[in-house]
Short mmCIF file of C-alpha atoms and ligand atoms in Angstrom, two decimals:
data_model
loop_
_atom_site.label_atom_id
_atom_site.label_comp_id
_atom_site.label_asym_id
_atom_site.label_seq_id
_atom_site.Cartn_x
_atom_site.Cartn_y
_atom_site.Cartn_z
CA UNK A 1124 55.13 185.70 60.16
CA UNK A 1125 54.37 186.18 56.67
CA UNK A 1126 57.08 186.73 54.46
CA UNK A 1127 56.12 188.67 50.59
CA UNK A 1128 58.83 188.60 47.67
CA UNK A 1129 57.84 191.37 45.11
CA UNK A 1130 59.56 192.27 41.78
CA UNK A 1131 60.30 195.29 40.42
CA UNK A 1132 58.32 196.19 37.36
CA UNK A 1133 58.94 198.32 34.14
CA UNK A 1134 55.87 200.50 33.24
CA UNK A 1135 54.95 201.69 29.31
CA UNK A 1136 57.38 199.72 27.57
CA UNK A 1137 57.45 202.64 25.42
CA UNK A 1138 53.96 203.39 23.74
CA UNK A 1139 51.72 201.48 26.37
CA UNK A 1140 51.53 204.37 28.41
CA UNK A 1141 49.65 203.14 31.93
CA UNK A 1142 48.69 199.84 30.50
CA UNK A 1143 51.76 197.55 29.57
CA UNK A 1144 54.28 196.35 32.08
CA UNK A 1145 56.95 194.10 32.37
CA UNK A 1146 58.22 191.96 36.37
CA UNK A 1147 61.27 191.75 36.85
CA UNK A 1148 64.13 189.87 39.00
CA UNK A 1149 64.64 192.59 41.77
CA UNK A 1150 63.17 192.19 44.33
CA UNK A 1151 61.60 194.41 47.74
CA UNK A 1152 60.58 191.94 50.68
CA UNK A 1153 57.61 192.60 53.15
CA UNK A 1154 57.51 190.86 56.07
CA UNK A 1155 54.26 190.86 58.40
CA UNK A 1156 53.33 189.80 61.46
CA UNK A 1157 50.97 190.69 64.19
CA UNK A 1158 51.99 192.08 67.55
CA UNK A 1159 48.87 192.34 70.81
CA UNK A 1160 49.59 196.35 70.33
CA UNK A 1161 51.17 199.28 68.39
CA UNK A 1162 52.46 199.42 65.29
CA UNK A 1163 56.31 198.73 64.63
CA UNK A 1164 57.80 199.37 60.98
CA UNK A 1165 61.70 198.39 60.34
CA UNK A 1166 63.25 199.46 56.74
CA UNK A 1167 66.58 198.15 55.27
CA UNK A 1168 67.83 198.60 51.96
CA UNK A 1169 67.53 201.20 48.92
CA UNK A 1170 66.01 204.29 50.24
CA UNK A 1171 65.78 203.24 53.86
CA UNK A 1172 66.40 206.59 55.15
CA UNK A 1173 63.45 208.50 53.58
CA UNK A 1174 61.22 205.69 53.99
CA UNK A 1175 58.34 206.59 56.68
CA UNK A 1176 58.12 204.27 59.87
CA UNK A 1177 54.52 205.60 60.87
CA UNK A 1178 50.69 205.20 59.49
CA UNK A 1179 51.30 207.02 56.74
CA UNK A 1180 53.73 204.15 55.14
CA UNK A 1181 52.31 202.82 52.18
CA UNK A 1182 52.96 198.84 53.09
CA UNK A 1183 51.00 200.09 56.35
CA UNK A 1184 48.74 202.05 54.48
CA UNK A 1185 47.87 199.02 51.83
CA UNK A 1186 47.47 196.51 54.89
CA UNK A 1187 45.14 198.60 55.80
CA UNK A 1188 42.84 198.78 53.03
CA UNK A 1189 43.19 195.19 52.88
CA UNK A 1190 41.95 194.91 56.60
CA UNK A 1191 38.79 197.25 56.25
CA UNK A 1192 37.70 194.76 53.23
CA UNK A 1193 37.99 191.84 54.74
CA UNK A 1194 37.30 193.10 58.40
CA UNK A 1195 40.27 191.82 60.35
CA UNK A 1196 42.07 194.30 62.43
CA UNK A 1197 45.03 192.98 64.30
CA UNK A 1198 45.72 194.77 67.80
CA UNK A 1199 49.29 195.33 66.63
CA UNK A 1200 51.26 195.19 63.37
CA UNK A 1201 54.98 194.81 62.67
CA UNK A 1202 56.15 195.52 59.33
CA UNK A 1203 60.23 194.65 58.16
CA UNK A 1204 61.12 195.97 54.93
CA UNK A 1205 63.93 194.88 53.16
CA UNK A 1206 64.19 196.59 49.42
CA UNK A 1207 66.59 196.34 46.51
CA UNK A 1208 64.15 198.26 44.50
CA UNK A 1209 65.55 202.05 43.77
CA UNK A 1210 62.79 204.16 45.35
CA UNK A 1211 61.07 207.27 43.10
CA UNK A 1212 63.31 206.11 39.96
CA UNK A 1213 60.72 204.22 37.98
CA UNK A 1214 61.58 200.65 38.57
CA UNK A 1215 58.11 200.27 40.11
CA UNK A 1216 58.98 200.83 43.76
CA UNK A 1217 55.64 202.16 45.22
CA UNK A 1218 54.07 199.40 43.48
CA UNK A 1219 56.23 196.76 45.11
CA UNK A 1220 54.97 198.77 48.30
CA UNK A 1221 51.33 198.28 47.58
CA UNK A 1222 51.39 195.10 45.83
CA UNK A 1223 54.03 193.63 49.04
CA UNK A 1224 51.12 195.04 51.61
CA UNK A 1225 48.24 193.79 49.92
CA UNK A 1226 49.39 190.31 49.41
CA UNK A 1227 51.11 190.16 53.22
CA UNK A 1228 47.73 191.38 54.90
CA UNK A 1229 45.55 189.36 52.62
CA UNK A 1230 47.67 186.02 53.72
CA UNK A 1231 47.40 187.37 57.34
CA UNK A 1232 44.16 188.15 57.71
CA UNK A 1233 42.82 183.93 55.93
CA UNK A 1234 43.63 184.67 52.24
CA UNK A 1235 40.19 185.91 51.72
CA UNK A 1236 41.12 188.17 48.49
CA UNK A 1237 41.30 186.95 44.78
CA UNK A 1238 44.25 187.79 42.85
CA UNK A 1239 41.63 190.18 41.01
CA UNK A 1240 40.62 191.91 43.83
CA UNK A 1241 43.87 192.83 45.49
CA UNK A 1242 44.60 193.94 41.52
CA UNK A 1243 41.53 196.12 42.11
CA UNK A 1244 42.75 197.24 45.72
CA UNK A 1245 46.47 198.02 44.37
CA UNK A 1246 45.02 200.15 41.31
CA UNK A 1247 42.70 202.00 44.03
CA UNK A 1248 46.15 203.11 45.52
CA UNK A 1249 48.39 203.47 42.43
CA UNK A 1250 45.78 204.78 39.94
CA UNK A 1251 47.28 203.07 37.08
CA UNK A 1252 47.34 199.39 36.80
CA UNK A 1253 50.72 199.15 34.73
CA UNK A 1254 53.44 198.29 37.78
CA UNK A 1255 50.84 196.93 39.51
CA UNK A 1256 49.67 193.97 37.47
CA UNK A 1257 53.55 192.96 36.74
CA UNK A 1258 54.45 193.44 40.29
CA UNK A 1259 51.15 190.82 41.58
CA UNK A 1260 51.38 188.11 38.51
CA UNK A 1261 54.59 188.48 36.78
CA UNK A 1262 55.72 188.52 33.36
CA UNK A 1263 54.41 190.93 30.67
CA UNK A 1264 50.99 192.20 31.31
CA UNK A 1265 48.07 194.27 29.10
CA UNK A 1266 45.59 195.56 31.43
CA UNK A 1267 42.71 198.66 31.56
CA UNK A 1268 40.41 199.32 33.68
CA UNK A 1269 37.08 199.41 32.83
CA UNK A 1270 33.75 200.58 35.38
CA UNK A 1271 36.14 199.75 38.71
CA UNK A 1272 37.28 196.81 36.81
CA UNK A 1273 40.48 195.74 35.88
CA UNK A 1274 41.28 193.73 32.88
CA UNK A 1275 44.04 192.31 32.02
CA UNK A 1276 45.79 189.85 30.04
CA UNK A 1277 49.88 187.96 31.22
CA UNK A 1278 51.95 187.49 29.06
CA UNK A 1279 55.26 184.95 29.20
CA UNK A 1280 58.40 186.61 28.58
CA UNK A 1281 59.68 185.93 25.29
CA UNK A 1282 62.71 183.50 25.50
CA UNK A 1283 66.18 185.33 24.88
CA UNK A 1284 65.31 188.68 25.89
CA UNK A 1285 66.94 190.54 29.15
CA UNK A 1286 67.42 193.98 29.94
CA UNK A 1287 69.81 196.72 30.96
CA UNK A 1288 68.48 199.28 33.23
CA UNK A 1289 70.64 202.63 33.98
CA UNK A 1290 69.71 204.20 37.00
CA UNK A 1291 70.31 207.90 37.05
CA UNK A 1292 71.83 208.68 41.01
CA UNK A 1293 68.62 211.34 41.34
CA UNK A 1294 64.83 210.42 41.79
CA UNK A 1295 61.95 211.80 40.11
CA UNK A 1296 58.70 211.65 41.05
CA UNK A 1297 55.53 210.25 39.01
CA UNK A 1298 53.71 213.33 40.25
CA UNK A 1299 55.65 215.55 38.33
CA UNK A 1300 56.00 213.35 35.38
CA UNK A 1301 52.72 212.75 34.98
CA UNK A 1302 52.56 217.27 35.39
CA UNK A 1303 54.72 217.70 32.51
CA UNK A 1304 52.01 215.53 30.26
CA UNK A 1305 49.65 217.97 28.05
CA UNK A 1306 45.75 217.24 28.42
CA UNK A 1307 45.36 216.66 25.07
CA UNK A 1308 48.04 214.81 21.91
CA UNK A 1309 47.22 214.95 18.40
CA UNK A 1310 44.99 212.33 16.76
CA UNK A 1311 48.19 211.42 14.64
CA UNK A 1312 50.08 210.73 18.03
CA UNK A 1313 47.49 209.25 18.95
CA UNK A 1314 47.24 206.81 16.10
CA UNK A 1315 51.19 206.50 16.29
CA UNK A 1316 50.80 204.81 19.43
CA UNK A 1317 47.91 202.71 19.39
CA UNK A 1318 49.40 201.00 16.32
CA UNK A 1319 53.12 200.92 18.53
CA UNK A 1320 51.23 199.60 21.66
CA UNK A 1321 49.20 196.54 19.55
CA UNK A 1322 52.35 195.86 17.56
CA UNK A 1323 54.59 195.32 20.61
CA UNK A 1324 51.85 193.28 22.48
CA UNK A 1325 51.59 190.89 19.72
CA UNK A 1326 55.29 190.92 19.06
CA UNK A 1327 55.97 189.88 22.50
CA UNK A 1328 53.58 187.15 22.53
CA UNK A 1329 55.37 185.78 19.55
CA UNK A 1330 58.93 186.39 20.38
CA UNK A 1331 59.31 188.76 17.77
CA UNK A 1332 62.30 190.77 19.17
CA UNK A 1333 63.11 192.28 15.71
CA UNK A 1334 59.81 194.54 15.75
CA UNK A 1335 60.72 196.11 19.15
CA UNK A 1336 62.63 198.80 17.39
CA UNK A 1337 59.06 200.00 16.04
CA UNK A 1338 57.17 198.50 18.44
CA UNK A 1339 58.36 200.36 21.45
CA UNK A 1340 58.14 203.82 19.91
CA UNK A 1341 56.13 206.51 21.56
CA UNK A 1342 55.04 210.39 21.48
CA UNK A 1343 52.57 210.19 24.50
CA UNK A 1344 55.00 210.36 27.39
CA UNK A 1345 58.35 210.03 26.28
CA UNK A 1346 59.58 213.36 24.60
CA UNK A 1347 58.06 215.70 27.27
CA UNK A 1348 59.53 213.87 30.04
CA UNK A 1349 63.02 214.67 28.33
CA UNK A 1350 63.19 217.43 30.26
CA UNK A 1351 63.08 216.13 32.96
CA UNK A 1352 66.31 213.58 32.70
CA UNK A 1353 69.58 215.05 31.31
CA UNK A 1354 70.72 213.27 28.61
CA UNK A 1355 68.19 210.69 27.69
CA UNK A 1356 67.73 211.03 23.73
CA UNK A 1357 71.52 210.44 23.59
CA UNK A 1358 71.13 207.70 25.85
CA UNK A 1359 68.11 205.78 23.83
CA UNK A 1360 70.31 206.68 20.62
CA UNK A 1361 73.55 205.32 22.33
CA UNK A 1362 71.85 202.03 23.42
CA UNK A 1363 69.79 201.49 20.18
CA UNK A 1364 73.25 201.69 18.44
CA UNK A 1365 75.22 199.43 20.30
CA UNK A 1366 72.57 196.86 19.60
CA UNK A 1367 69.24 197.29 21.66
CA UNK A 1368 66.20 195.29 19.91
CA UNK A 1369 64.54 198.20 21.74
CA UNK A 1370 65.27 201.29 24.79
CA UNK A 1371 62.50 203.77 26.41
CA UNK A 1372 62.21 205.14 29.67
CA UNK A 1373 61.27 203.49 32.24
CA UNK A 1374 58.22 203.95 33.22
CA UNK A 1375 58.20 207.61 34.52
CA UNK A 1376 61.70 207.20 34.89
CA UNK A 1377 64.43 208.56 35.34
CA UNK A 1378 65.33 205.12 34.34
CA UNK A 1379 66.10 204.01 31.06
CA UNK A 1380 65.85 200.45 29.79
CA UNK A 1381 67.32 198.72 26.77
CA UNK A 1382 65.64 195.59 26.10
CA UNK A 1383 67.98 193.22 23.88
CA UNK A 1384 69.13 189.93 23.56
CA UNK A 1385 72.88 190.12 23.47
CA UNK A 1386 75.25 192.85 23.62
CA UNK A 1387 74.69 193.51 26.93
CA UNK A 1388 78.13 194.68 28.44
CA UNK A 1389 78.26 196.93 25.70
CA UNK A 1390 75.02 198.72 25.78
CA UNK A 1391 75.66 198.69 29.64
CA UNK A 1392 78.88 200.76 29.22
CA UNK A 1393 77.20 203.28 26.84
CA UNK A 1394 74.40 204.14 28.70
CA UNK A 1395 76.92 204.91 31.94
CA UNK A 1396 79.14 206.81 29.74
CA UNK A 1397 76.20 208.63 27.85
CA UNK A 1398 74.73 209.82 30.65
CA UNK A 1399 78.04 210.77 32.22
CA UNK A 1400 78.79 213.41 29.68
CA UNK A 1401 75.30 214.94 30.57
CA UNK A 1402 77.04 214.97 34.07
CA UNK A 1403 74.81 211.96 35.29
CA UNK A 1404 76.03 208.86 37.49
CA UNK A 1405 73.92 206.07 36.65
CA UNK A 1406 73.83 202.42 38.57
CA UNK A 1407 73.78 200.00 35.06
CA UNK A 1408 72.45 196.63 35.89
CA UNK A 1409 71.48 193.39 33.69
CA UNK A 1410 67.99 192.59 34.21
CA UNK A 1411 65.87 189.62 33.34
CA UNK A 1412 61.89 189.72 32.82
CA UNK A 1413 60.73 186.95 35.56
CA UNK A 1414 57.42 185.28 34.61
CA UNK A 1415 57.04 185.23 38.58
CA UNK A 1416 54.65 187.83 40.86
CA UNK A 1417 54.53 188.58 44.35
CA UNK A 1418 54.99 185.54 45.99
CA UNK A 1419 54.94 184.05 49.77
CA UNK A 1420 57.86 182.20 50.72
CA UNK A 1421 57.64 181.45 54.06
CA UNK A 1422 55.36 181.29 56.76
CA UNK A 1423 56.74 180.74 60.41
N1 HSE B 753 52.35 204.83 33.39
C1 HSE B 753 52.90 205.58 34.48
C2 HSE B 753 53.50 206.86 33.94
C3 HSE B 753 53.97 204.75 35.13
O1 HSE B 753 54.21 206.80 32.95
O2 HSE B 753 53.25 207.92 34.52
C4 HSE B 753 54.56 205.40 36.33
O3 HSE B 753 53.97 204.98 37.49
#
């Protein structure tokens, strides 16, 4: 049996809308093993309920692709899924999926993928690479894809710096927030965030916590999608003033994240009670950036 720990991952990090990300220490677990027929899925944890136990299950469905490249197709497949991973809230939960089925069937089927090409595989599936590439190699990652290429660059998370995520009690999914977009920004928004986006990578390479406040501004994504989740410029303004280096949504949320290096019980408690005058129940938990990616711990 093959057994597949896989973090959860923060998308955008404000202005690096579908190309920075950010692992960290929450994990979903896939294990994998293969059976002489049929196809057996078990799901435990966040979400379980909703989660689909036939073919079209995206661990299953990310095996798969995984099989048809390398041309191994077991007879039988069981799948146990065990996830703390908050499903549709923009923690990076499908990713974890794909990410958790691509490295199980690769190590199933003799390891015959690179790193880059299950990165390939998993963008196939997601269509960004921004959870993805945090979810397979940890830490802080800068990728684009280029020509059915992926390109990317890790980056170690800067020493000091933790997080506190507030998870609203409803989920949202990327589908819509990506429908609430417009085709088309300004050149000046534009420019606003290309400058954000190369500030914050270099920041973070350096440690520089003091430039997130800039760094992780955005107009791309962020203020259309406020629509969407009741309550989340007061929460951002909340957390910011009770000491956040920086706070964005989460990816497509409905998360929010406040990235800071103390203060934490604080911002915590703002961000619940902020959101519960908008009449929102949010899980608050302390989060750390881990420099680890999907990893195999076991095989029996
Ligand atoms: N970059 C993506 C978005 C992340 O914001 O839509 C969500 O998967």
């Amino acid at each position: 049996m093959i057994r597949v720990y896989v973090p959860a991952t923060t998308a955008n990090l404000g202005p690096g809308f579908d190309c920075l990300g950010m692992a960290l220490n929450l994990h979903n677990v896939v294990e994998m093993e293969k059976l002489d027929a049929g196809l057996h899925i078990e799901v435990q944890g966040d979400g379980s309920a909703d989660i689909p136990r036939d073919e079209s299950n995206i661990v299953y469905q990310a095996a798969l692709k995984v099989f048809e490249t390398v041309n191994f197709f077991p007879a039988g497949l069981r799948i146990k899924l065990t996830n703390q991973i908050p499903v549709c809230r923009g923690l990076g939960s499908s990713a974890a999926a794909i990410v958790g089925g691509i490295v199980a069937a690769n190590l199933l089927s003799g390891s015959k993928l690179s790193k880059d090409k299950m990165l390939d595989l998993a963008v196939q599936m997601e269509g960004h690479p921004d959870n993805v590439a945090p979810a397979l190699f940890g830490g802080i990652t800068v990728s684009a894809a280029a020509e059915g290429e992926v390109h990317y660059i890790c980056i170690a998370p800067p020493a000091g710096l933790k997080t506190v995520v507030a998870v609203p009690d409803f989920k949202l999914s990327t589908k819509l927030a990506r429908e609430v977009l417009p085709n088309q920004v300004p050149l000046q928004d534009a420019v606003f965030n290309v400058g954000r986006a190369a500030l914050l990578a270099a920041a973070l390479c350096k440690g520089d916590l003091d430039k997130l406040c800039c760094a992780m501004e955005d107009r791309l994504h962020q203020n259309y999608r406020a629509s969407l989740v009741p309550g989340m410029k007061k929460v951002l303004a909340a957390a910011r003033l009770a000491g956040a280096k920086g706070v964005v949504l989460s990816g497509a949320g409905p998360t929010l994240i406040a990235f800071a290096d103390d203060n934490f019980e604080l911002i915590a408690k703002v961000m619940r009670d902020t959101f519960k005058e908008s009449g929102i129940i949010a899980q608050v938990m302390l989060l750390e950036p881990t420099p680890v990616g999907a990893r195999a711990m076991e095989r029996m």
